[in-house]
Amino acid sequence: MTTHGFTLTAEGPFDFGASLRFVEDWPATSALPSDGRALRFAYCAESDWRPIGVTVTAAPGGVAVATTRAAGPGIRGEVARILSLDVDGAGFTELGEADPVLGDLQRLRPGLRPVCFWSTWEAACWAVIVQRSSMLIASRIKQRIAERYGAEVTVDGQVYAAFPPPVTLLEAGGLGLPAQKEEWLRGLAGAALDGVLTAEHLRALGPEEALAELRALPGVGPFSAGLILIRGAGAPDAFPGDEPRLFGILREAYGLPEDAPPAGYRKLAETWRPYRSWASFLFRASTYGVMDDPVKV
């Protein structure tokens, strides 16, 4: 099979191995099994909603990327977003020098940047599927939807079912979900086709405006909106306004009182600008690993 290749260069600290290890423990994306050297996945690109297979390996100063079809600027930008290589991370280390708690996490996982869902659309669907469910059950349902409705893509000799594009799920039924969730997914499919659920659109807005727009979508509450913006669109400087698990981690890390209001966490996060998403990701990742946690993203 013909493959197409390009490279992506990191600005600032980056460790592809750290990203790969994170994905190996993160079932939400359903990446192909790893050999410890390559990240392999297939998805429907936001730029044209057509399926594509991707293999990423380490390269000097960044990563080397091989794709199953020609990758124009849109797809190159999407792969960069997935690995947070579309953001200059040179200033992130300086935040850790000013904040010893954050600095300790940076030293524990040097070069780890947020790893995003393959598409903003897929992140939105995950946010609905995982509601009131466990990560393990939700990942199985998501994979069954991909196998039933998604296109098969061969990546390095392995056949993989990409999660279907929004036009496919617009009228699909029998997804193995409660009727309300299936209705929400159809509503999200319409929003995606209207251009709302794309990284380009959401990151063109200010974080608060983007979160408000997402909360207006069917089945999307404050927690889901933050997940879609931060781990879907890859916005580097957003802070979720309502995420009890993250608040609990920060409360323990910084010795905040049990009754600290959300405004107290937002004030703390102000010191992480312009990398509030990155810092939040590191704190979540510091406790990551329990598969059956319904709020883990």
mmCIF file of C-alpha atoms in Angstrom:
data_model
loop_
_atom_site.group_PDB
_atom_site.id
_atom_site.type_symbol
_atom_site.label_atom_id
_atom_site.label_comp_id
_atom_site.label_asym_id
_atom_site.label_seq_id
_atom_site.Cartn_x
_atom_site.Cartn_y
_atom_site.Cartn_z
ATOM 1 C CA MET A 1 0.000 0.000 0.000
ATOM 2 C CA THR A 2 1.273 3.473 -0.886
ATOM 3 C CA THR A 3 1.955 5.703 2.090
ATOM 4 C CA HIS A 4 2.572 9.424 2.309
ATOM 5 C CA GLY A 5 4.846 11.066 4.839
ATOM 6 C CA PHE A 6 5.692 14.342 6.528
ATOM 7 C CA THR A 7 7.356 15.537 9.715
ATOM 8 C CA LEU A 8 6.199 17.803 12.526
ATOM 9 C CA THR A 9 8.641 19.788 14.634
ATOM 10 C CA ALA A 10 8.053 20.633 18.278
ATOM 11 C CA GLU A 11 8.590 24.131 19.583
ATOM 12 C CA GLY A 12 9.622 23.688 23.202
ATOM 13 C CA PRO A 13 9.957 20.482 25.258
ATOM 14 C CA PHE A 14 8.239 17.415 23.796
ATOM 15 C CA ASP A 15 8.614 13.681 24.402
ATOM 16 C CA PHE A 16 6.761 11.476 21.934
ATOM 17 C CA GLY A 17 7.406 8.474 24.174
ATOM 18 C CA ALA A 18 5.436 10.147 26.958
ATOM 19 C CA SER A 19 2.524 10.758 24.567
ATOM 20 C CA LEU A 20 2.612 7.145 23.423
ATOM 21 C CA ARG A 21 2.591 5.807 26.980
ATOM 22 C CA PHE A 22 -0.384 8.014 27.782
ATOM 23 C CA VAL A 23 -2.374 6.733 24.796
ATOM 24 C CA GLU A 24 -1.617 3.121 25.704
ATOM 25 C CA ASP A 25 -3.525 3.669 28.977
ATOM 26 C CA TRP A 26 -6.301 5.796 27.457
ATOM 27 C CA PRO A 27 -9.143 3.714 25.957
ATOM 28 C CA ALA A 28 -11.266 6.625 24.775
ATOM 29 C CA THR A 29 -9.496 6.882 21.403
ATOM 30 C CA SER A 30 -9.248 3.158 20.563
ATOM 31 C CA ALA A 31 -5.780 3.402 19.063
ATOM 32 C CA LEU A 32 -4.317 0.320 17.428
ATOM 33 C CA PRO A 33 -2.118 -1.848 19.675
ATOM 34 C CA SER A 34 1.295 -0.271 20.149
ATOM 35 C CA ASP A 35 4.701 -1.877 19.804
ATOM 36 C CA GLY A 36 6.155 0.784 22.069
ATOM 37 C CA ARG A 37 7.517 2.757 19.134
ATOM 38 C CA ALA A 38 4.584 3.898 16.982
ATOM 39 C CA LEU A 39 1.174 5.457 17.500
ATOM 40 C CA ARG A 40 -1.290 4.070 14.948
ATOM 41 C CA PHE A 41 -4.876 5.187 14.483
ATOM 42 C CA ALA A 42 -7.562 5.816 11.895
ATOM 43 C CA TYR A 43 -10.207 8.502 11.909
ATOM 44 C CA CYS A 44 -12.395 10.655 9.689
ATOM 45 C CA ALA A 45 -10.531 13.883 9.065
ATOM 46 C CA GLU A 46 -12.300 17.118 9.955
ATOM 47 C CA SER A 47 -10.992 18.664 6.751
ATOM 48 C CA ASP A 48 -13.069 16.392 4.479
ATOM 49 C CA TRP A 49 -14.729 13.723 6.711
ATOM 50 C CA ARG A 50 -12.983 10.968 4.749
ATOM 51 C CA PRO A 51 -11.210 8.128 6.607
ATOM 52 C CA ILE A 52 -7.442 8.117 6.887
ATOM 53 C CA GLY A 53 -4.906 5.912 8.648
ATOM 54 C CA VAL A 54 -1.996 7.485 10.521
ATOM 55 C CA THR A 55 1.272 6.136 11.914
ATOM 56 C CA VAL A 56 3.398 8.403 14.101
ATOM 57 C CA THR A 57 6.965 7.665 15.219
ATOM 58 C CA ALA A 58 9.626 9.690 16.972
ATOM 59 C CA ALA A 59 11.939 11.879 14.892
ATOM 60 C CA PRO A 60 14.661 14.355 15.858
ATOM 61 C CA GLY A 61 12.942 17.416 17.291
ATOM 62 C CA GLY A 62 9.425 16.076 16.748
ATOM 63 C CA VAL A 63 7.682 13.219 14.947
ATOM 64 C CA ALA A 64 7.523 11.507 11.576
ATOM 65 C CA VAL A 65 4.035 10.860 10.225
ATOM 66 C CA ALA A 66 2.931 8.352 7.579
ATOM 67 C CA THR A 67 -0.626 8.442 6.212
ATOM 68 C CA THR A 68 -2.667 6.131 4.007
ATOM 69 C CA ARG A 69 -3.579 8.966 1.649
ATOM 70 C CA ALA A 70 -2.071 12.283 0.718
ATOM 71 C CA ALA A 71 -2.104 14.700 3.624
ATOM 72 C CA GLY A 72 -2.717 18.325 2.783
ATOM 73 C CA PRO A 73 -2.370 21.228 5.215
ATOM 74 C CA GLY A 74 -5.676 20.355 6.878
ATOM 75 C CA ILE A 75 -4.674 16.837 7.874
ATOM 76 C CA ARG A 76 -1.174 17.938 8.843
ATOM 77 C CA GLY A 77 -2.722 20.488 11.146
ATOM 78 C CA GLU A 78 -5.033 17.859 12.627
ATOM 79 C CA VAL A 79 -2.185 15.483 13.471
ATOM 80 C CA ALA A 80 -0.301 18.410 15.005
ATOM 81 C CA ARG A 81 -3.396 19.245 17.081
ATOM 82 C CA ILE A 82 -3.740 15.647 18.270
ATOM 83 C CA LEU A 83 -0.225 15.751 19.742
ATOM 84 C CA SER A 84 -0.399 19.448 20.738
ATOM 85 C CA LEU A 85 2.433 20.208 18.333
ATOM 86 C CA ASP A 86 0.500 23.117 16.855
ATOM 87 C CA VAL A 87 1.323 25.159 19.972
ATOM 88 C CA ASP A 88 4.666 26.731 20.877
ATOM 89 C CA GLY A 89 5.390 25.125 24.251
ATOM 90 C CA ALA A 90 8.602 26.958 25.017
ATOM 91 C CA GLY A 91 6.968 29.027 27.750
ATOM 92 C CA PHE A 92 5.347 26.098 29.566
ATOM 93 C CA THR A 93 8.521 25.226 31.471
ATOM 94 C CA GLU A 94 8.682 28.777 32.840
ATOM 95 C CA LEU A 95 5.286 28.263 34.487
ATOM 96 C CA GLY A 96 6.704 25.320 36.384
ATOM 97 C CA GLU A 97 9.616 27.425 37.575
ATOM 98 C CA ALA A 98 7.155 29.944 39.033
ATOM 99 C CA ASP A 99 4.766 27.285 40.408
ATOM 100 C CA PRO A 100 6.684 24.539 42.283
ATOM 101 C CA VAL A 101 3.636 22.216 42.395
ATOM 102 C CA LEU A 102 3.246 22.318 38.636
ATOM 103 C CA GLY A 103 7.012 22.151 38.252
ATOM 104 C CA ASP A 104 7.115 18.853 40.161
ATOM 105 C CA LEU A 105 4.617 17.355 37.691
ATOM 106 C CA GLN A 106 6.638 18.608 34.737
ATOM 107 C CA ARG A 107 9.733 16.897 36.108
ATOM 108 C CA LEU A 108 7.812 13.658 36.666
ATOM 109 C CA ARG A 109 6.563 13.619 33.065
ATOM 110 C CA PRO A 110 9.009 15.738 31.083
ATOM 111 C CA GLY A 111 7.830 16.654 27.622
ATOM 112 C CA LEU A 112 4.283 15.320 28.053
ATOM 113 C CA ARG A 113 1.811 17.482 26.159
ATOM 114 C CA PRO A 114 -1.966 16.999 25.999
ATOM 115 C CA VAL A 115 -2.993 14.169 23.699
ATOM 116 C CA CYS A 116 -6.292 14.961 22.008
ATOM 117 C CA PHE A 117 -9.055 12.932 20.434
ATOM 118 C CA TRP A 118 -8.546 12.249 16.742
ATOM 119 C CA SER A 119 -11.278 14.800 15.969
ATOM 120 C CA THR A 120 -13.434 17.318 17.805
ATOM 121 C CA TRP A 121 -16.492 15.407 16.533
ATOM 122 C CA GLU A 122 -15.218 12.161 18.054
ATOM 123 C CA ALA A 123 -14.575 13.929 21.358
ATOM 124 C CA ALA A 124 -18.149 15.224 21.394
ATOM 125 C CA CYS A 125 -19.541 11.752 20.739
ATOM 126 C CA TRP A 126 -17.378 10.320 23.512
ATOM 127 C CA ALA A 127 -18.651 12.992 25.901
ATOM 128 C CA VAL A 128 -22.201 11.736 25.302
ATOM 129 C CA ILE A 129 -21.404 8.006 25.264
ATOM 130 C CA VAL A 130 -19.465 8.096 28.550
ATOM 131 C CA GLN A 131 -22.114 10.007 30.509
ATOM 132 C CA ARG A 132 -23.287 7.939 33.508
ATOM 133 C CA SER A 133 -21.110 5.098 32.286
ATOM 134 C CA SER A 134 -17.637 3.739 32.927
ATOM 135 C CA MET A 135 -14.671 4.289 30.652
ATOM 136 C CA LEU A 136 -14.489 0.561 29.924
ATOM 137 C CA ILE A 137 -18.139 0.162 28.913
ATOM 138 C CA ALA A 138 -18.155 3.428 26.957
ATOM 139 C CA SER A 139 -15.031 2.441 25.022
ATOM 140 C CA ARG A 140 -16.630 -0.870 24.033
ATOM 141 C CA ILE A 141 -19.791 0.863 22.824
ATOM 142 C CA LYS A 142 -17.778 3.408 20.862
ATOM 143 C CA GLN A 143 -15.768 0.641 19.225
ATOM 144 C CA ARG A 144 -18.942 -1.283 18.285
ATOM 145 C CA ILE A 145 -20.336 1.846 16.631
ATOM 146 C CA ALA A 146 -17.106 2.181 14.667
ATOM 147 C CA GLU A 147 -17.189 -1.462 13.579
ATOM 148 C CA ARG A 148 -20.838 -1.262 12.488
ATOM 149 C CA TYR A 149 -20.881 2.146 10.783
ATOM 150 C CA GLY A 150 -17.256 3.193 10.271
ATOM 151 C CA ALA A 151 -15.015 2.658 7.268
ATOM 152 C CA GLU A 152 -12.258 0.059 7.458
ATOM 153 C CA VAL A 153 -8.739 1.415 7.046
ATOM 154 C CA THR A 154 -5.575 -0.676 6.815
ATOM 155 C CA VAL A 155 -2.766 0.811 8.893
ATOM 156 C CA ASP A 156 0.607 -0.956 8.692
ATOM 157 C CA GLY A 157 -1.126 -4.163 7.686
ATOM 158 C CA GLN A 158 -3.752 -4.016 10.428
ATOM 159 C CA VAL A 159 -7.405 -3.391 9.614
ATOM 160 C CA TYR A 160 -9.025 -0.759 11.771
ATOM 161 C CA ALA A 161 -12.564 0.654 11.840
ATOM 162 C CA ALA A 162 -12.539 4.438 12.007
ATOM 163 C CA PHE A 163 -15.280 6.119 14.035
ATOM 164 C CA PRO A 164 -17.959 7.147 11.500
ATOM 165 C CA PRO A 165 -18.346 10.707 10.240
ATOM 166 C CA PRO A 166 -21.322 12.833 11.312
ATOM 167 C CA VAL A 167 -23.290 12.299 8.101
ATOM 168 C CA THR A 168 -23.362 8.563 8.819
ATOM 169 C CA LEU A 169 -24.715 8.921 12.349
ATOM 170 C CA LEU A 170 -27.222 11.596 11.414
ATOM 171 C CA GLU A 171 -29.860 8.960 10.637
ATOM 172 C CA ALA A 172 -28.323 5.885 12.277
ATOM 173 C CA GLY A 173 -30.169 3.948 14.942
ATOM 174 C CA GLY A 174 -29.463 0.878 16.989
ATOM 175 C CA LEU A 175 -26.228 2.251 18.389
ATOM 176 C CA GLY A 176 -26.552 0.323 21.625
ATOM 177 C CA LEU A 177 -27.271 3.491 23.586
ATOM 178 C CA PRO A 178 -30.327 4.814 25.414
ATOM 179 C CA ALA A 179 -32.749 6.630 23.098
ATOM 180 C CA GLN A 180 -31.880 9.993 24.644
ATOM 181 C CA LYS A 181 -28.168 9.553 23.946
ATOM 182 C CA GLU A 182 -28.836 8.478 20.366
ATOM 183 C CA GLU A 183 -30.940 11.608 19.880
ATOM 184 C CA TRP A 184 -28.114 13.714 21.298
ATOM 185 C CA LEU A 185 -25.608 12.122 18.924
ATOM 186 C CA ARG A 186 -27.830 12.965 15.952
ATOM 187 C CA GLY A 187 -28.005 16.546 17.195
ATOM 188 C CA LEU A 188 -24.223 16.676 17.479
ATOM 189 C CA ALA A 189 -23.921 15.238 13.974
ATOM 190 C CA GLY A 190 -25.965 18.152 12.661
ATOM 191 C CA ALA A 191 -23.781 20.620 14.542
ATOM 192 C CA ALA A 192 -20.641 19.009 13.132
ATOM 193 C CA LEU A 193 -21.972 19.231 9.578
ATOM 194 C CA ASP A 194 -22.755 22.893 10.231
ATOM 195 C CA GLY A 195 -19.088 23.447 11.099
ATOM 196 C CA VAL A 196 -19.561 23.977 14.827
ATOM 197 C CA LEU A 197 -17.651 20.900 16.017
ATOM 198 C CA THR A 198 -14.315 21.639 14.395
ATOM 199 C CA ALA A 199 -11.093 22.755 15.989
ATOM 200 C CA GLU A 200 -10.792 25.625 13.530
ATOM 201 C CA HIS A 201 -14.156 27.076 14.520
ATOM 202 C CA LEU A 202 -13.884 26.594 18.275
ATOM 203 C CA ARG A 203 -10.326 27.872 18.563
ATOM 204 C CA ALA A 204 -11.237 30.983 16.591
ATOM 205 C CA LEU A 205 -13.476 31.914 19.535
ATOM 206 C CA GLY A 206 -12.419 32.999 22.999
ATOM 207 C CA PRO A 207 -12.485 30.105 25.503
ATOM 208 C CA GLU A 208 -15.549 31.344 27.357
ATOM 209 C CA GLU A 209 -17.453 31.974 24.137
ATOM 210 C CA ALA A 210 -16.506 28.527 22.826
ATOM 211 C CA LEU A 211 -17.603 26.836 26.054
ATOM 212 C CA ALA A 212 -20.924 28.688 25.987
ATOM 213 C CA GLU A 213 -21.520 27.661 22.374
ATOM 214 C CA LEU A 214 -20.763 24.046 23.195
ATOM 215 C CA ARG A 215 -23.059 24.052 26.231
ATOM 216 C CA ALA A 216 -25.919 25.020 23.920
ATOM 217 C CA LEU A 217 -25.539 21.742 22.003
ATOM 218 C CA PRO A 218 -27.710 18.707 22.826
ATOM 219 C CA GLY A 219 -26.399 16.569 25.666
ATOM 220 C CA VAL A 220 -23.455 18.878 26.397
ATOM 221 C CA GLY A 221 -23.104 20.163 29.942
ATOM 222 C CA PRO A 222 -20.247 22.139 31.516
ATOM 223 C CA PHE A 223 -17.982 19.101 31.955
ATOM 224 C CA SER A 224 -18.578 17.843 28.410
ATOM 225 C CA ALA A 225 -18.030 21.306 26.956
ATOM 226 C CA GLY A 226 -14.613 21.499 28.610
ATOM 227 C CA LEU A 227 -13.691 18.033 27.353
ATOM 228 C CA ILE A 228 -14.661 18.907 23.770
ATOM 229 C CA LEU A 229 -12.812 22.227 23.744
ATOM 230 C CA ILE A 230 -9.659 21.092 25.533
ATOM 231 C CA ARG A 231 -9.232 17.458 24.500
ATOM 232 C CA GLY A 232 -11.127 17.675 21.217
ATOM 233 C CA ALA A 233 -10.296 21.022 19.663
ATOM 234 C CA GLY A 234 -6.979 21.154 21.538
ATOM 235 C CA ALA A 235 -7.436 24.712 22.830
ATOM 236 C CA PRO A 236 -4.263 25.318 24.882
ATOM 237 C CA ASP A 237 -5.556 27.979 27.241
ATOM 238 C CA ALA A 238 -8.981 27.046 28.575
ATOM 239 C CA PHE A 239 -10.011 26.055 32.081
ATOM 240 C CA PRO A 240 -13.129 23.958 32.753
ATOM 241 C CA GLY A 241 -15.565 25.738 34.985
ATOM 242 C CA ASP A 242 -17.120 22.630 36.528
ATOM 243 C CA GLU A 243 -14.959 19.522 36.848
ATOM 244 C CA PRO A 244 -15.162 18.022 40.355
ATOM 245 C CA ARG A 245 -12.393 15.477 39.743
ATOM 246 C CA LEU A 246 -9.888 18.116 38.646
ATOM 247 C CA PHE A 247 -10.944 20.367 41.502
ATOM 248 C CA GLY A 248 -10.301 17.504 43.924
ATOM 249 C CA ILE A 249 -6.800 16.950 42.518
ATOM 250 C CA LEU A 250 -5.981 20.652 42.771
ATOM 251 C CA ARG A 251 -7.427 20.862 46.268
ATOM 252 C CA GLU A 252 -5.078 18.135 47.461
ATOM 253 C CA ALA A 253 -2.058 19.405 45.521
ATOM 254 C CA TYR A 254 -2.353 23.008 46.735
ATOM 255 C CA GLY A 255 -3.902 22.416 50.155
ATOM 256 C CA LEU A 256 -7.108 24.275 49.300
ATOM 257 C CA PRO A 257 -10.071 24.063 51.697
ATOM 258 C CA GLU A 258 -12.821 21.518 51.049
ATOM 259 C CA ASP A 259 -15.363 24.295 50.540
ATOM 260 C CA ALA A 260 -13.248 26.257 48.044
ATOM 261 C CA PRO A 261 -15.605 27.763 45.441
ATOM 262 C CA PRO A 262 -15.102 27.282 41.686
ATOM 263 C CA ALA A 263 -13.854 30.866 41.524
ATOM 264 C CA GLY A 264 -10.922 29.843 43.722
ATOM 265 C CA TYR A 265 -9.816 27.209 41.213
ATOM 266 C CA ARG A 266 -10.223 29.633 38.333
ATOM 267 C CA LYS A 267 -8.050 32.153 40.178
ATOM 268 C CA LEU A 268 -5.368 29.511 40.668
ATOM 269 C CA ALA A 269 -5.507 28.619 36.983
ATOM 270 C CA GLU A 270 -4.993 32.247 35.969
ATOM 271 C CA THR A 271 -1.322 31.828 36.890
ATOM 272 C CA TRP A 272 -1.003 29.137 34.184
ATOM 273 C CA ARG A 273 -1.913 31.373 31.253
ATOM 274 C CA PRO A 274 -1.450 30.858 28.324
ATOM 275 C CA TYR A 275 -1.272 27.106 29.052
ATOM 276 C CA ARG A 276 -4.228 26.527 31.369
ATOM 277 C CA SER A 277 -5.324 23.443 29.393
ATOM 278 C CA TRP A 278 -1.827 21.973 29.463
ATOM 279 C CA ALA A 279 -1.447 22.419 33.210
ATOM 280 C CA SER A 280 -4.898 20.938 33.867
ATOM 281 C CA PHE A 281 -4.006 17.971 31.677
ATOM 282 C CA LEU A 282 -0.840 17.268 33.685
ATOM 283 C CA PHE A 283 -2.784 17.291 36.945
ATOM 284 C CA ARG A 284 -5.371 14.875 35.538
ATOM 285 C CA ALA A 285 -2.660 12.663 34.093
ATOM 286 C CA SER A 286 -0.943 12.502 37.489
ATOM 287 C CA THR A 287 -3.772 10.295 38.795
ATOM 288 C CA TYR A 288 -4.661 8.576 35.531
ATOM 289 C CA GLY A 289 -4.893 4.808 35.351
ATOM 290 C CA VAL A 290 -8.197 3.683 36.866
ATOM 291 C CA MET A 291 -10.093 2.238 33.919
ATOM 292 C CA ASP A 292 -13.502 2.205 35.521
ATOM 293 C CA ASP A 293 -13.679 5.909 36.370
ATOM 294 C CA PRO A 294 -16.759 7.427 34.673
ATOM 295 C CA VAL A 295 -15.349 10.960 34.638
ATOM 296 C CA LYS A 296 -11.845 10.258 33.412
ATOM 297 C CA VAL A 297 -11.117 11.879 30.029
#
